[in-house]
CSV table of C-alpha atoms in Angstrom, one decimal:
chain,number,residue,atom,x,y,z
A,1,PRO,CA,-10.4,-13.9,-14.8
A,2,TYR,CA,-10.6,-13.1,-11.1
A,3,THR,CA,-13.9,-13.3,-9.4
A,4,ASP,CA,-13.4,-11.1,-6.3
A,5,ARG,CA,-12.1,-7.6,-5.7
A,6,TYR,CA,-10.5,-6.6,-2.4
A,7,TYR,CA,-9.3,-3.2,-1.3
A,8,ILE,CA,-6.8,-3.4,1.5
A,9,ALA,CA,-6.7,0.0,3.4
A,10,THR,CA,-3.6,0.5,5.5
A,11,MET,CA,-4.4,3.9,7.0
A,12,LYS,CA,-4.5,4.1,10.7
A,13,VAL,CA,-7.2,6.4,11.9
A,14,MET,CA,-5.7,8.8,14.4
A,15,ASP,CA,-8.4,11.6,14.6
A,16,ASN,CA,-11.7,12.9,13.3
A,17,ASP,CA,-10.0,14.1,10.0
A,18,GLY,CA,-8.7,10.6,9.4
A,19,ALA,CA,-12.1,9.1,10.2
A,20,LYS,CA,-13.7,11.5,7.7
A,21,ARG,CA,-11.1,10.5,5.1
A,22,VAL,CA,-11.9,6.8,5.5
A,23,VAL,CA,-15.6,7.6,5.0
A,24,ARG,CA,-14.8,9.6,1.8
A,25,HIS,CA,-12.7,6.7,0.5
A,26,ARG,CA,-15.3,4.1,1.2
A,27,GLN,CA,-17.9,6.3,-0.6
A,28,ALA,CA,-15.6,6.6,-3.6
A,29,ARG,CA,-15.3,2.8,-3.8
A,30,ASP,CA,-19.1,2.2,-3.3
A,31,GLY,CA,-20.7,0.3,-6.1
A,32,LYS,CA,-17.3,-0.7,-7.7
A,33,GLY,CA,-17.5,-4.2,-6.3
A,34,PHE,CA,-14.7,-4.0,-3.7
A,35,THR,CA,-14.7,-5.7,-0.3
A,36,THR,CA,-12.7,-3.5,2.0
A,37,LEU,CA,-10.2,-4.9,4.5
A,38,GLU,CA,-8.6,-2.7,7.1
A,39,VAL,CA,-5.1,-4.0,7.6
A,40,GLU,CA,-2.6,-1.6,9.3
A,41,THR,CA,0.3,-4.1,9.7
A,42,GLY,CA,0.8,-7.8,9.0
A,43,ILE,CA,-0.1,-7.3,5.3
A,44,GLU,CA,1.5,-10.7,4.5
A,45,THR,CA,-1.4,-12.4,6.3
A,46,ALA,CA,-4.3,-10.4,4.7
A,47,ASP,CA,-5.1,-13.3,2.5
A,48,SER,CA,-6.6,-15.0,5.6
A,49,PHE,CA,-9.5,-12.6,5.3
A,50,ILE,CA,-10.1,-13.4,1.6
A,51,LYS,CA,-12.4,-16.2,0.6
A,52,GLU,CA,-10.6,-17.4,-2.5
A,53,PRO,CA,-7.2,-15.5,-2.6
A,54,GLU,CA,-6.1,-17.1,-5.9
A,55,ASN,CA,-9.3,-15.9,-7.6
A,56,SER,CA,-9.0,-12.3,-6.3
A,57,ILE,CA,-7.6,-9.0,-7.4
A,58,VAL,CA,-6.3,-7.0,-4.5
A,59,LEU,CA,-5.6,-3.3,-4.3
A,60,LEU,CA,-3.2,-2.4,-1.5
A,61,GLU,CA,-3.3,1.2,-0.6
A,62,CYS,CA,-1.0,2.6,0.5
A,63,VAL,CA,2.5,1.5,1.1
A,64,SER,CA,3.3,4.9,2.6
A,65,ASN,CA,0.8,4.3,5.4
A,66,LEU,CA,2.1,0.7,5.8
A,67,VAL,CA,5.7,1.9,6.3
A,68,GLY,CA,4.6,4.5,8.9
A,69,ASN,CA,2.5,1.9,10.8
A,70,MET,CA,5.4,-0.6,10.8
A,71,MET,CA,7.8,2.1,12.0
A,72,TYR,CA,5.7,3.0,15.0
A,73,ASP,CA,3.4,0.1,15.9
A,74,LEU,CA,5.8,-2.9,15.7
A,75,PRO,CA,8.4,-2.7,18.5
A,76,ASP,CA,11.0,-4.9,16.6
A,77,MET,CA,10.7,-2.9,13.5
A,78,TYR,CA,10.8,0.4,15.5
A,79,ALA,CA,14.2,-0.7,16.9
A,80,LEU,CA,15.4,-2.1,13.6
A,81,CYS,CA,14.9,1.0,11.5
A,82,ARG,CA,16.7,3.1,14.1
A,83,SER,CA,19.8,0.9,14.2
A,84,GLY,CA,21.7,2.5,11.3
A,85,GLU,CA,21.9,2.1,7.6
A,86,GLU,CA,21.9,-1.7,7.5
A,87,GLY,CA,18.9,-1.7,9.8
A,88,GLU,CA,17.1,0.7,7.5
A,89,ASN,CA,17.9,-1.7,4.6
A,90,ASP,CA,16.7,-4.7,6.5
A,91,PHE,CA,13.5,-2.9,7.5
A,92,ALA,CA,12.9,-2.1,3.8
A,93,ARG,CA,13.6,-5.7,2.7
A,94,ARG,CA,11.1,-7.0,5.3
A,95,ALA,CA,8.4,-4.5,4.5
A,96,ALA,CA,8.7,-5.2,0.8
A,97,GLY,CA,8.9,-8.9,1.4
A,98,ASN,CA,5.6,-8.8,3.3
A,99,VAL,CA,4.0,-7.2,0.2
A,100,PHE,CA,5.6,-9.7,-2.1
A,101,GLU,CA,4.4,-12.6,0.1
A,102,LEU,CA,0.8,-11.3,-0.1
A,103,GLY,CA,1.3,-11.0,-3.9
A,104,LYS,CA,2.2,-14.7,-4.1
A,105,LYS,CA,-1.0,-15.7,-2.4
A,106,VAL,CA,-3.6,-13.7,-4.4
A,107,GLY,CA,-4.5,-13.8,-8.1
A,108,SER,CA,-3.2,-10.3,-8.8
A,109,LEU,CA,-2.0,-7.5,-6.6
A,110,VAL,CA,-2.0,-3.8,-7.4
A,111,VAL,CA,0.1,-1.7,-5.0
A,112,VAL,CA,-0.2,2.0,-4.5
A,113,SER,CA,2.6,4.0,-2.9
A,114,SER,CA,3.9,7.6,-2.6
A,115,GLU,CA,7.3,9.2,-3.0
A,116,TYR,CA,8.7,12.0,-1.0
A,117,GLU,CA,11.9,13.9,-1.5
A,118,ALA,CA,14.2,14.6,1.5
A,119,ASP,CA,14.0,18.1,2.8
A,120,ASP,CA,16.6,19.9,5.0
A,121,LYS,CA,13.7,21.0,7.1
A,122,ASP,CA,12.7,17.4,8.0
A,123,ASP,CA,13.0,16.4,11.6
A,124,GLU,CA,14.9,13.1,12.3
A,125,ASP,CA,11.8,10.9,12.2
A,126,THR,CA,10.4,12.4,9.0
A,127,GLY,CA,13.7,12.0,7.3
A,128,LEU,CA,13.9,8.4,8.4
A,129,TYR,CA,10.4,7.7,7.2
A,130,LYS,CA,11.1,9.2,3.8
A,131,ARG,CA,14.3,7.1,3.5
A,132,LEU,CA,12.5,3.9,4.5
A,133,LEU,CA,9.6,4.5,2.1
A,134,ASN,CA,12.0,5.2,-0.8
A,135,LEU,CA,13.9,2.1,0.0
A,136,VAL,CA,10.7,0.0,0.1
A,137,ASN,CA,9.6,1.5,-3.2
A,138,ILE,CA,12.9,0.7,-4.9
A,139,ILE,CA,12.5,-3.0,-3.8
A,140,LEU,CA,8.9,-3.1,-4.8
A,141,LYS,CA,9.6,-1.6,-8.2
A,142,GLY,CA,12.3,-4.2,-8.8
A,143,GLY,CA,9.9,-7.0,-8.2
A,144,ALA,CA,6.9,-5.5,-10.0
A,145,ASP,CA,5.5,-6.8,-13.3
A,146,LYS,CA,4.6,-3.2,-14.2
A,147,VAL,CA,5.2,0.2,-12.6
A,148,VAL,CA,3.1,3.3,-13.4
A,149,LYS,CA,4.2,6.6,-12.0
A,150,CYS,CA,2.1,9.7,-12.0
A,151,ASP,CA,1.7,12.9,-10.1
A,152,LEU,CA,-1.0,13.3,-7.4
A,153,GLN,CA,-3.5,15.2,-9.5
A,154,THR,CA,-3.3,12.7,-12.4
A,155,ALA,CA,-3.5,9.8,-9.9
A,156,GLU,CA,-6.6,11.1,-8.3
A,157,ASN,CA,-8.3,11.7,-11.6
A,158,MET,CA,-7.5,8.4,-13.1
A,159,ARG,CA,-6.9,5.9,-10.3
A,160,MET,CA,-10.3,4.3,-10.0
A,161,ARG,CA,-11.1,4.4,-13.7
A,162,VAL,CA,-7.8,2.8,-14.7
A,163,LEU,CA,-8.0,0.2,-11.9
A,164,VAL,CA,-11.6,-0.8,-12.8
A,165,GLU,CA,-10.6,-1.1,-16.5
A,166,TRP,CA,-7.5,-3.1,-15.5
A,167,MET,CA,-9.7,-5.4,-13.4
A,168,GLU,CA,-12.2,-5.9,-16.1
A,169,THR,CA,-9.4,-7.3,-18.3
A,170,GLY,CA,-8.6,-9.8,-15.6
A,171,GLY,CA,-5.3,-8.0,-14.9
A,172,ASN,CA,-3.8,-9.3,-18.2
A,173,GLY,CA,-4.7,-6.4,-20.6
A,174,ARG,CA,-7.3,-8.5,-22.5
A,175,LYS,CA,-11.1,-8.1,-22.1
């Protein structure tokens, strides 16, 4: 079983509403045994903030924030994802690869993401973001041990309960 629980938050706080959201999320995790790490990009190096990575369960939330941060905050990735279809695919491989790299360094990794459908009303950047996120999700699903898909309301109602239960089993389904 794993001895430590880490929550990696990828949300970049942009305004007061974002700051309030962070406070609400921290309160929701309070008393559940998590150490919170704020990591907006460079997720593959997050293990350097973890005492014993191989003995830790890590919850990464959320890939959708991570993709947005990588799109806008990393100049090389900004240029890459705007260089055509192959650039988009390369961006997705790199982003997913960073998550997989972290997963190899920790005892167990739980990844939360979102899915968005394309909309004719999307501006160019929003459409690009949705394509990139969907590409990253496809790669992550292909490399995952288990994928659980649920709608937002179901996810909000069950996320922490299921996660804590899963962590109590040591991530292997056995208590």
